mmCIF file of C-alpha atoms in Angstrom:
data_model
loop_
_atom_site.group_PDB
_atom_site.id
_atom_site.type_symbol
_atom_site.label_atom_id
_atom_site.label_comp_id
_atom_site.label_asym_id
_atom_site.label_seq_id
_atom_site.Cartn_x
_atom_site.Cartn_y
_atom_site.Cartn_z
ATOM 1 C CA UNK A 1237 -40.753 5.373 -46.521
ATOM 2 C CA UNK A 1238 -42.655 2.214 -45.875
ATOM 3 C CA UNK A 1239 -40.034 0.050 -46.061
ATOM 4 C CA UNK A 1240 -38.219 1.581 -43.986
ATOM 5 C CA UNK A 1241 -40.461 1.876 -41.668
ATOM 6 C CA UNK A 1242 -41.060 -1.406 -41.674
ATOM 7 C CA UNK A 1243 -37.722 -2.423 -41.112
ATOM 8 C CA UNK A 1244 -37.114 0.602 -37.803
ATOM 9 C CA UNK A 1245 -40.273 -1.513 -36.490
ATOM 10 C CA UNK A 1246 -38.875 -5.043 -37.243
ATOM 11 C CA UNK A 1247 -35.203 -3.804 -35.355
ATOM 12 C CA UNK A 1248 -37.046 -2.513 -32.247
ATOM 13 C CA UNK A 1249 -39.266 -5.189 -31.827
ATOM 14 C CA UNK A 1250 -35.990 -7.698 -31.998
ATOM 15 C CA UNK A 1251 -34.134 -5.285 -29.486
ATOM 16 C CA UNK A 1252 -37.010 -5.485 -27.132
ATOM 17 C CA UNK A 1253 -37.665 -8.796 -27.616
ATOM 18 C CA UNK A 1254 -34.067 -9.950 -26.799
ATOM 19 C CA UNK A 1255 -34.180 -7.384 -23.880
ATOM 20 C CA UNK A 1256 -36.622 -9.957 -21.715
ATOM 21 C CA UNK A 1257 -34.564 -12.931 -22.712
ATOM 22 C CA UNK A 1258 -34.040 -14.859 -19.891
ATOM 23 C CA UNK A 1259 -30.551 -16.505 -19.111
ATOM 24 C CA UNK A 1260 -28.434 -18.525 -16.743
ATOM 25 C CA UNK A 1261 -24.364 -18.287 -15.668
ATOM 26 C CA UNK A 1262 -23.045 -20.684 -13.812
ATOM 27 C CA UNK A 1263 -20.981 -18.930 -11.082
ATOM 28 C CA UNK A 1264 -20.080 -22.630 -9.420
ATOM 29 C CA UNK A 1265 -20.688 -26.078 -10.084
ATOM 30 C CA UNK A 1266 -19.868 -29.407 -8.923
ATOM 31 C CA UNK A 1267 -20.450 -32.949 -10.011
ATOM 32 C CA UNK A 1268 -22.006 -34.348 -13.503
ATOM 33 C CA UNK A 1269 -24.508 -32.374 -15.040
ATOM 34 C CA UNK A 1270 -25.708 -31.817 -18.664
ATOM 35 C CA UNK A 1271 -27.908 -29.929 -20.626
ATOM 36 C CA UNK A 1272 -29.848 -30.930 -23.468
ATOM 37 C CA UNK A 1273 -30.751 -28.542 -26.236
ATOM 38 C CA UNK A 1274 -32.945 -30.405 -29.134
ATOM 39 C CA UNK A 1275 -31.074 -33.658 -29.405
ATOM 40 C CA UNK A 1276 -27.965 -32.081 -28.464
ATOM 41 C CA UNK A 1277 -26.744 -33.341 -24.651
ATOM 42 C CA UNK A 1278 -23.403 -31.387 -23.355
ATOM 43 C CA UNK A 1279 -21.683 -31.307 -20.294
ATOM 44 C CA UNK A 1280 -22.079 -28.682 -18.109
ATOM 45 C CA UNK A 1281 -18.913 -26.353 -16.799
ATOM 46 C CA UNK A 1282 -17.876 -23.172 -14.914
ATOM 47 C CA UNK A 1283 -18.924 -19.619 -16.601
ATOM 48 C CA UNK A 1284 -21.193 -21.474 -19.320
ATOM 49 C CA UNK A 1285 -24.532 -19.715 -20.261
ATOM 50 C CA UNK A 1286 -28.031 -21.343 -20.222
ATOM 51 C CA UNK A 1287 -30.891 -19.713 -22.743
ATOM 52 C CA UNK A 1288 -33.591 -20.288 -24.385
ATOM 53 C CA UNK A 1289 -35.572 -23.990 -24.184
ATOM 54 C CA UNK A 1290 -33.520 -26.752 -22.806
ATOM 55 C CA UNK A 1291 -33.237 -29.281 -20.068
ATOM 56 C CA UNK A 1292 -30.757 -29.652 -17.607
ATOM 57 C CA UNK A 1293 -29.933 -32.869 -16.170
ATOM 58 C CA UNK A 1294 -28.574 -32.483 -12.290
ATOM 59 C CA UNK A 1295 -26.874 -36.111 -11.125
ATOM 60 C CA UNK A 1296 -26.574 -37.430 -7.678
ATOM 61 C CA UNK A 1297 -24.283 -35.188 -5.384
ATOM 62 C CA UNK A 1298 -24.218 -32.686 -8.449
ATOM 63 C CA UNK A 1299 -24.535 -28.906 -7.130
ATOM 64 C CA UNK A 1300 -25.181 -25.645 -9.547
ATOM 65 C CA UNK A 1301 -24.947 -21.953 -8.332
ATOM 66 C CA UNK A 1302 -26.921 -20.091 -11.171
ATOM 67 C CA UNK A 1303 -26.841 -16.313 -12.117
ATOM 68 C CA UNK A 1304 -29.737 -14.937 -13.711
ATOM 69 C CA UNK A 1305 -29.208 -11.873 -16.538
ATOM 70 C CA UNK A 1306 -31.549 -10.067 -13.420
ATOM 71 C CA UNK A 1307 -28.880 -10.268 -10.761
ATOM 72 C CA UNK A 1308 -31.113 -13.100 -9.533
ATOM 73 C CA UNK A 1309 -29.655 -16.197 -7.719
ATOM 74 C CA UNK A 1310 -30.693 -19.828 -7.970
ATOM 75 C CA UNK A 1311 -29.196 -22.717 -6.000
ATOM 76 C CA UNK A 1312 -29.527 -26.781 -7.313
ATOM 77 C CA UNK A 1313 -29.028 -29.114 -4.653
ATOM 78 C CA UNK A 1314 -30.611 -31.847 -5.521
ATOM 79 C CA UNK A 1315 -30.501 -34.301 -8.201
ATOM 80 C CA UNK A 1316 -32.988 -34.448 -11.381
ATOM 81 C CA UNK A 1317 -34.587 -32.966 -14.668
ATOM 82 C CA UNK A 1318 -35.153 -29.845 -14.551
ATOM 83 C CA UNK A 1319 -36.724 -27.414 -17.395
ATOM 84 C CA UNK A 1320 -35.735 -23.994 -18.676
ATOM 85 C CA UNK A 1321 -39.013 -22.810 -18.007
ATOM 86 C CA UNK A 1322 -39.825 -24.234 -14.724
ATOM 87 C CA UNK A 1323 -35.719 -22.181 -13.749
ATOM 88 C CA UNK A 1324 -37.126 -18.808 -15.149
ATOM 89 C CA UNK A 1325 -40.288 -19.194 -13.466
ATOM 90 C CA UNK A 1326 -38.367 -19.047 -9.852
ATOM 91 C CA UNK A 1327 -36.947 -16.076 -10.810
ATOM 92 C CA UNK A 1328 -39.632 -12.800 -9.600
ATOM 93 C CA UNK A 1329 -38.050 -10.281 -11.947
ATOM 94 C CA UNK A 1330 -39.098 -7.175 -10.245
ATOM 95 C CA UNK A 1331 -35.879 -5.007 -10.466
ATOM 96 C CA UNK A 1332 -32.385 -5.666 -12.376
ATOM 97 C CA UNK A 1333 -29.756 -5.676 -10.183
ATOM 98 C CA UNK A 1334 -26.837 -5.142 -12.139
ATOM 99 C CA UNK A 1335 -24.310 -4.970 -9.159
ATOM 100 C CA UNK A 1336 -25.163 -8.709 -8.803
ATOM 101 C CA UNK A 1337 -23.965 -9.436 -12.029
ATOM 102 C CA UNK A 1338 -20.877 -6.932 -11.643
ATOM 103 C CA UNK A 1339 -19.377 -9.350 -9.175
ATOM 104 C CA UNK A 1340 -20.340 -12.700 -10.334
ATOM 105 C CA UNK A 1341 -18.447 -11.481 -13.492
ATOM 106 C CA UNK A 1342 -15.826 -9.760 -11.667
ATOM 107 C CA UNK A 1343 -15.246 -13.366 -9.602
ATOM 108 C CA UNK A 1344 -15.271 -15.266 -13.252
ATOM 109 C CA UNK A 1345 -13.336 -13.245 -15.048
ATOM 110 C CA UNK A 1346 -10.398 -13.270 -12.654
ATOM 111 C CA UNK A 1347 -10.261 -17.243 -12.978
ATOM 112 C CA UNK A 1348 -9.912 -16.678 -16.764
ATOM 113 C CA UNK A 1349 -7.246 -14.154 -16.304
ATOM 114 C CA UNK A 1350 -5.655 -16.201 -13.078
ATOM 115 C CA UNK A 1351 -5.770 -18.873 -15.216
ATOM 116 C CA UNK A 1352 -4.442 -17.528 -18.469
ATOM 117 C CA UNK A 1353 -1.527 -16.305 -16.505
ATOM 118 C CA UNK A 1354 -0.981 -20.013 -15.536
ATOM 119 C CA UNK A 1355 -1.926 -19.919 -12.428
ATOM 120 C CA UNK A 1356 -3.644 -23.057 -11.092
ATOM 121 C CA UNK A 1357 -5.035 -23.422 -7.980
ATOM 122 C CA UNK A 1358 -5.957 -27.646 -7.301
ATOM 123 C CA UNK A 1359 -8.147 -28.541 -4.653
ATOM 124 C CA UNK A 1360 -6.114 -31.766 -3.847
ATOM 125 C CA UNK A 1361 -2.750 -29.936 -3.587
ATOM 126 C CA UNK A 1362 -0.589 -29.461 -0.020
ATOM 127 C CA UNK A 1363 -0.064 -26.081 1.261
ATOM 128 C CA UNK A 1364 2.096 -25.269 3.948
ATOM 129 C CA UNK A 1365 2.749 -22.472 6.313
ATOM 130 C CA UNK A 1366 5.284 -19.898 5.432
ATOM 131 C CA UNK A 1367 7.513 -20.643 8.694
ATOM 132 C CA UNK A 1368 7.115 -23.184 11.567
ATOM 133 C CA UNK A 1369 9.062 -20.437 13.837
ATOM 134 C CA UNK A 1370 5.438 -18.308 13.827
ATOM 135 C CA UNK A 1371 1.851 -18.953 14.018
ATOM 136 C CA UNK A 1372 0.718 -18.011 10.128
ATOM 137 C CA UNK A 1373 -2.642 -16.306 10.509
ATOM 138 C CA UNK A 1374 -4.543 -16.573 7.362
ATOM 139 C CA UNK A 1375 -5.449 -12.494 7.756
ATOM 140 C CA UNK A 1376 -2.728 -9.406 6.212
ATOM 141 C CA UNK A 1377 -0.848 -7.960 8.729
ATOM 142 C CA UNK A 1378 -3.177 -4.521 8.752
ATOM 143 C CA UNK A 1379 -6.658 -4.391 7.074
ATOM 144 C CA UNK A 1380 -9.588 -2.505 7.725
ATOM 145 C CA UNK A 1381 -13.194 -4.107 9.304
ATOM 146 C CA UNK A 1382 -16.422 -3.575 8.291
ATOM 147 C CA UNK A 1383 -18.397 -6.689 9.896
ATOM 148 C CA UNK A 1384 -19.282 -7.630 13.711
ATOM 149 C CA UNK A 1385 -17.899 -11.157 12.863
ATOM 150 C CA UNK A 1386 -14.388 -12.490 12.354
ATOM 151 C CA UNK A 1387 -12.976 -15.832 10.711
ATOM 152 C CA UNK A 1388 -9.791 -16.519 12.016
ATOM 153 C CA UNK A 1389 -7.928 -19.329 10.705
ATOM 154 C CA UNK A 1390 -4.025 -20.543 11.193
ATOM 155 C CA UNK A 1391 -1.713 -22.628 9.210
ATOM 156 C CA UNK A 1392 0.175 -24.404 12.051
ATOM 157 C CA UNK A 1393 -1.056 -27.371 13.852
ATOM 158 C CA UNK A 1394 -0.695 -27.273 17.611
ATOM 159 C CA UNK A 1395 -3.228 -29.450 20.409
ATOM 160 C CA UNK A 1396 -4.734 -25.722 21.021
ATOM 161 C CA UNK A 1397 -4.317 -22.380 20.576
ATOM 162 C CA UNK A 1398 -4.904 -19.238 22.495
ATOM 163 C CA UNK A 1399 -7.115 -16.076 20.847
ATOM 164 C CA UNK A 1400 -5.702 -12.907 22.072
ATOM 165 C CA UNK A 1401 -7.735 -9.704 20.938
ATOM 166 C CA UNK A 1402 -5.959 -6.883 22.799
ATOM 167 C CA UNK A 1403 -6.661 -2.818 22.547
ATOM 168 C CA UNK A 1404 -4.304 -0.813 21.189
ATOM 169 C CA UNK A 1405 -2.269 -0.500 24.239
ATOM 170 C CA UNK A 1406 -1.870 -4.347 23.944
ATOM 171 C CA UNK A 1407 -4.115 -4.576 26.838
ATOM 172 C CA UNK A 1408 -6.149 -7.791 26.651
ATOM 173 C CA UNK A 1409 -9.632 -7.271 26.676
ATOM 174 C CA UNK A 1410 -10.518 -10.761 25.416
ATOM 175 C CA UNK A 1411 -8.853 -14.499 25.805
ATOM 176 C CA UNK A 1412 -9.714 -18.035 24.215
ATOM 177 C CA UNK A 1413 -8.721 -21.540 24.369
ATOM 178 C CA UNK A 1414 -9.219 -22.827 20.256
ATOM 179 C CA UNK A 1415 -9.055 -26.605 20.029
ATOM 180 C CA UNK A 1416 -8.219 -27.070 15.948
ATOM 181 C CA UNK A 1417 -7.169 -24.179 13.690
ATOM 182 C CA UNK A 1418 -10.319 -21.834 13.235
ATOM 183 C CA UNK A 1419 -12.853 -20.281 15.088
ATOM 184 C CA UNK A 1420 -15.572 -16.974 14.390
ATOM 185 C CA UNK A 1421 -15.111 -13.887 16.751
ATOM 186 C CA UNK A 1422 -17.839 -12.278 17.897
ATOM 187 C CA UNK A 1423 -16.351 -8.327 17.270
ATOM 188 C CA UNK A 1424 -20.024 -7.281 19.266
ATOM 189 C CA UNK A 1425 -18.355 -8.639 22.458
ATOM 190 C CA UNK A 1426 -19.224 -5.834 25.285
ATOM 191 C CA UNK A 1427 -15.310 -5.673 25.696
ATOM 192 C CA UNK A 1428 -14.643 -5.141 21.797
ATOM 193 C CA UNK A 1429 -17.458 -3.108 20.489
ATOM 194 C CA UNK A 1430 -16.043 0.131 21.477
ATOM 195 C CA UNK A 1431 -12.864 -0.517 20.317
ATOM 196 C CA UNK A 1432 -11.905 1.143 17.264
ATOM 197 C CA UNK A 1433 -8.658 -0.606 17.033
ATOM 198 C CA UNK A 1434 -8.134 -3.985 17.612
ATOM 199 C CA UNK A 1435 -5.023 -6.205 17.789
ATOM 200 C CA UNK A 1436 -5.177 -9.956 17.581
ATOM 201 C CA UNK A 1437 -2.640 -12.663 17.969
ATOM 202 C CA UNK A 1438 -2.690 -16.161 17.758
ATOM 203 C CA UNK A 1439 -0.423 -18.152 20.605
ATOM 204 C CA UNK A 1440 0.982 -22.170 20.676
ATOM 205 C CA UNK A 1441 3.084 -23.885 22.726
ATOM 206 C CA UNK A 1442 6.811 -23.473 22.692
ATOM 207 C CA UNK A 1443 6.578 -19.754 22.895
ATOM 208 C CA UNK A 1444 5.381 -20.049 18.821
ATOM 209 C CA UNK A 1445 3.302 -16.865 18.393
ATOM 210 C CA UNK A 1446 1.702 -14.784 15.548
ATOM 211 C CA UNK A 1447 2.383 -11.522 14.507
ATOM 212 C CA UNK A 1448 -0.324 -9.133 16.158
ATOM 213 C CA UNK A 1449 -2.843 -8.723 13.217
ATOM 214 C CA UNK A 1450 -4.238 -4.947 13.496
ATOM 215 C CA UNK A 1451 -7.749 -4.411 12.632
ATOM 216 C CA UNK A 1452 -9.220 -0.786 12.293
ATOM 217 C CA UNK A 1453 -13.057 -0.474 12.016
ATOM 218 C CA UNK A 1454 -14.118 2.255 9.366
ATOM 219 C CA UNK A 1455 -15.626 4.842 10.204
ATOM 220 C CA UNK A 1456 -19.694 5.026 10.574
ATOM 221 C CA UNK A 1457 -19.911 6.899 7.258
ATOM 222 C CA UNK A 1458 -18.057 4.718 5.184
ATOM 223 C CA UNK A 1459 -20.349 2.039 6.904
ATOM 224 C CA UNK A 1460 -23.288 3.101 6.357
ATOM 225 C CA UNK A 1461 -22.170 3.385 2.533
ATOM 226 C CA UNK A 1462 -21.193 -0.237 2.137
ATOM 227 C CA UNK A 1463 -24.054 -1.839 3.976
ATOM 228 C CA UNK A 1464 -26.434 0.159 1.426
ATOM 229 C CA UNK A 1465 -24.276 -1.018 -1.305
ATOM 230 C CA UNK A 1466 -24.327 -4.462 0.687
ATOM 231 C CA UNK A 1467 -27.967 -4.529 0.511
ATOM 232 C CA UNK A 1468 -28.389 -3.670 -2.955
ATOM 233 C CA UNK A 1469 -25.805 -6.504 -3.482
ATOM 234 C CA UNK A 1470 -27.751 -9.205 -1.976
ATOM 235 C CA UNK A 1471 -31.683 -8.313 -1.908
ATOM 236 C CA UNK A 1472 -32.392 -10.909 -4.452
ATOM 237 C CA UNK A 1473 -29.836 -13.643 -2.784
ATOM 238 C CA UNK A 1474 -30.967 -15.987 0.485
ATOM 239 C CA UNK A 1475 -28.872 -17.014 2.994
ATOM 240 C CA UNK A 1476 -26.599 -19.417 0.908
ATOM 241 C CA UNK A 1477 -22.862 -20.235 -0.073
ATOM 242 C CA UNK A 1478 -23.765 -18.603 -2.870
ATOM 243 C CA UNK A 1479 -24.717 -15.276 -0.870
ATOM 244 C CA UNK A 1480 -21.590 -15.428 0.682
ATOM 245 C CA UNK A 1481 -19.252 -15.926 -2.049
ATOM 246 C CA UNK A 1482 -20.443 -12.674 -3.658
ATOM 247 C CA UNK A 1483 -20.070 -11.060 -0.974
ATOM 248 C CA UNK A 1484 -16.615 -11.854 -0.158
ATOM 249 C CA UNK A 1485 -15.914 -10.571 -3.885
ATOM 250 C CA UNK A 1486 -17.051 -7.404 -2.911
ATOM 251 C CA UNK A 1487 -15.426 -6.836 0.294
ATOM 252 C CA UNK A 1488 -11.623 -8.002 -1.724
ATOM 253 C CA UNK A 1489 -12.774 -5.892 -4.045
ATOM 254 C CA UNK A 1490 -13.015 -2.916 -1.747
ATOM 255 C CA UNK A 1491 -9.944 -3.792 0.077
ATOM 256 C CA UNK A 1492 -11.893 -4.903 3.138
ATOM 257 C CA UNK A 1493 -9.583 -8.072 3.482
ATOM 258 C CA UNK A 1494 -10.633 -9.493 6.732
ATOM 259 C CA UNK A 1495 -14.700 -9.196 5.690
ATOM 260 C CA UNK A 1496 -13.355 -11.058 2.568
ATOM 261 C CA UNK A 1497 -11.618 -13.858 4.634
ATOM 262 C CA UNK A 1498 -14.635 -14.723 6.916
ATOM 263 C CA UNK A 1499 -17.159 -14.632 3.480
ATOM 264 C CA UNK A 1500 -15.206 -17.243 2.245
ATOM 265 C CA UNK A 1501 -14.548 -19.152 4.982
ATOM 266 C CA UNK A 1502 -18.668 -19.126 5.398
ATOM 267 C CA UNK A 1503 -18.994 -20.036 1.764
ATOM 268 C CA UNK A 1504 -17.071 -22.646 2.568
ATOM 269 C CA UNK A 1505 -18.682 -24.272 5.370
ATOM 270 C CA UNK A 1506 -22.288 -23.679 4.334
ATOM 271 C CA UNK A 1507 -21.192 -26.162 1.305
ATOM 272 C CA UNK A 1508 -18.522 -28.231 2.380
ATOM 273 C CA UNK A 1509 -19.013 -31.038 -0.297
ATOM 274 C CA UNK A 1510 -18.770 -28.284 -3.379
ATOM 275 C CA UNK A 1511 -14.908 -28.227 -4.497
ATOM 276 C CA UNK A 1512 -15.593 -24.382 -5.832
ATOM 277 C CA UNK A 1513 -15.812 -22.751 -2.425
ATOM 278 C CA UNK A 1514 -12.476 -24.094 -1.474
ATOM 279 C CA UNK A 1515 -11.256 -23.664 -4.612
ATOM 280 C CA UNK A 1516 -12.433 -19.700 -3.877
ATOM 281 C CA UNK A 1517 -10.776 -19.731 -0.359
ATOM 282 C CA UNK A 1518 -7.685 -21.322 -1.529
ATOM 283 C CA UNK A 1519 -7.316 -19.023 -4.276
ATOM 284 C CA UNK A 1520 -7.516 -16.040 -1.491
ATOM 285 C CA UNK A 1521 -4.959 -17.318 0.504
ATOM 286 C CA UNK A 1522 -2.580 -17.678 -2.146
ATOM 287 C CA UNK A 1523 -3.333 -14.269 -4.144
ATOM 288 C CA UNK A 1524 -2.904 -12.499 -0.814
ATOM 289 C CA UNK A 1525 0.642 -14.712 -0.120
ATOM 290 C CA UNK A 1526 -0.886 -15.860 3.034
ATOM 291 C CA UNK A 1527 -0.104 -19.452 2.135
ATOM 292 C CA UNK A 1528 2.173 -21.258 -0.684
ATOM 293 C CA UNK A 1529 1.771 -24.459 -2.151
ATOM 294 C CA UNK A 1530 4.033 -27.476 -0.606
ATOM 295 C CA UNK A 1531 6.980 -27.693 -2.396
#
């Protein structure tokens, strides 16, 4: 019986030994940046895991978005050596949070399959709009609204646009001027916040319009559900790209389209010099056929 003993202790120890071990995915990167394991230096890419002792080598304008096995983020911004040890130790492991890691694998794994399928989304390549007869609003033509705040973004160039965010009776409760092809609404406007439908539409000159995009807010208890599961989502995540591009995987992932749209958008601009958010928003727009590639 002592052997085997013995060996149940030996198998339990290992099992709760390799429960604590501490690793690293990397959800985005950008730039030149190796590890080195022993006397073994490799390059750093997309989905690779970090564990055990190395050292990772960040270059100038580099940029890592890191995944702990906790649910934990970490953000490198800046150039430099930087030890496995000195990583873990910025990560307070007081809770797993395992919808963290849900996403971050859910947002991976559809680049393998995407990829696999032979899809490729370039950041360098032209897109175009779908017509020139229409404003193309980057948005489906009816999705539901969970946030207060709203990306909306157009394909067409034009000098300026006009916002329209009407009622449901196509009665305009709110108007502006857009210089360029984006801007952020503010759904909390005293003239939209009671609203539970909202219709907007994007106008140009020459009579070139949108389609009216219709937005329905859910309803409080399906609210109240996805900002807890919000919350969970990002209690161990700061204000960051990072932050946002998980997020927006959760709201496609529910179906929440327009939410998705604006988290990318703000992953985006919080990181403008890191390919991988565009790469992200790019790949929305497309998967959604809200924009094609330039023929």
């Amino acid at each position: 019986m002592k052997p085997l003993l013995t060996t149940l202790i030996l198998v339990f120890s290992f099992v709760a030994g390799n429960a604590q071990i501490n690793t690293f995915k990397i959800l985005v990167q950008n730039g030149e940046s190796e590890i080195q394991i022993g006397e073994v230096v490799t390059q750093l890419k997309k989905g690779m895991v970090l564990s055990g002792d190395f050292t990772l080598t960040v270059k100038e304008g580099a940029y890592l978005g890191l995944v702990h096995n906790s649910g934990h983020v970490l953000e490198i911004k800046e150039s430099g050596k930087y030890d496995a040890n000195d990583l873990y130790g910025k990560i307070e492991v007081t809770e797993t949070n395992m919808i963290v890691t849900r996403y971050t694998d859910f947002i991976l794994n559809r680049e393998i399959s995407e990829k696999a399928a032979g899809i490729n989304y370039e950041i360098m390549r032209d897109f175009e709009p779908f017509s020139d007869s229409e404003v193309n609003l980057y948005i489906p033509g009816a999705t539901e609204l969970y946030g207060d705040k709203l990306a909306l973004e157009w394909a067409n160039e034009s000098e300026f646009s006009i916002i329209r965010v009407m009622n449901m009776f196509e009665e305009v409760l709110l108007e502006e001027r857009v210089e360029g092809q984006r801007t952020m609404l503010n759904l909390e406007n005293e003239n939209l916040k009671k609203e539970e439908i909202l219709l907007v539409k994007v106008y140009q000159d020459n009579d070139v319009e949108s389609k009216a995009v219709a937005l329905k807010r859910i309803d409080h208890e399906t609210r109240t559900q996805h900002t807890q599961n919000l919350n969970s989502l990002t209690s161990n995540i700061s204000n960051s790209a990072l932050l946002e591009l998980i997020s927006a995987a959760y709201f496609e992932d529910n179906n929440l389209l327009a939410d998705a749209f604006t988290s990318y958008v703000n992953a985006m601009l919080l990181a403008p010099n890191v390919p991988d958010y565009r790469s992200a928003y790019n790949e929305f727009l497309i998967r959604h056929k809200l924009l094609k590639l330039r023929q």
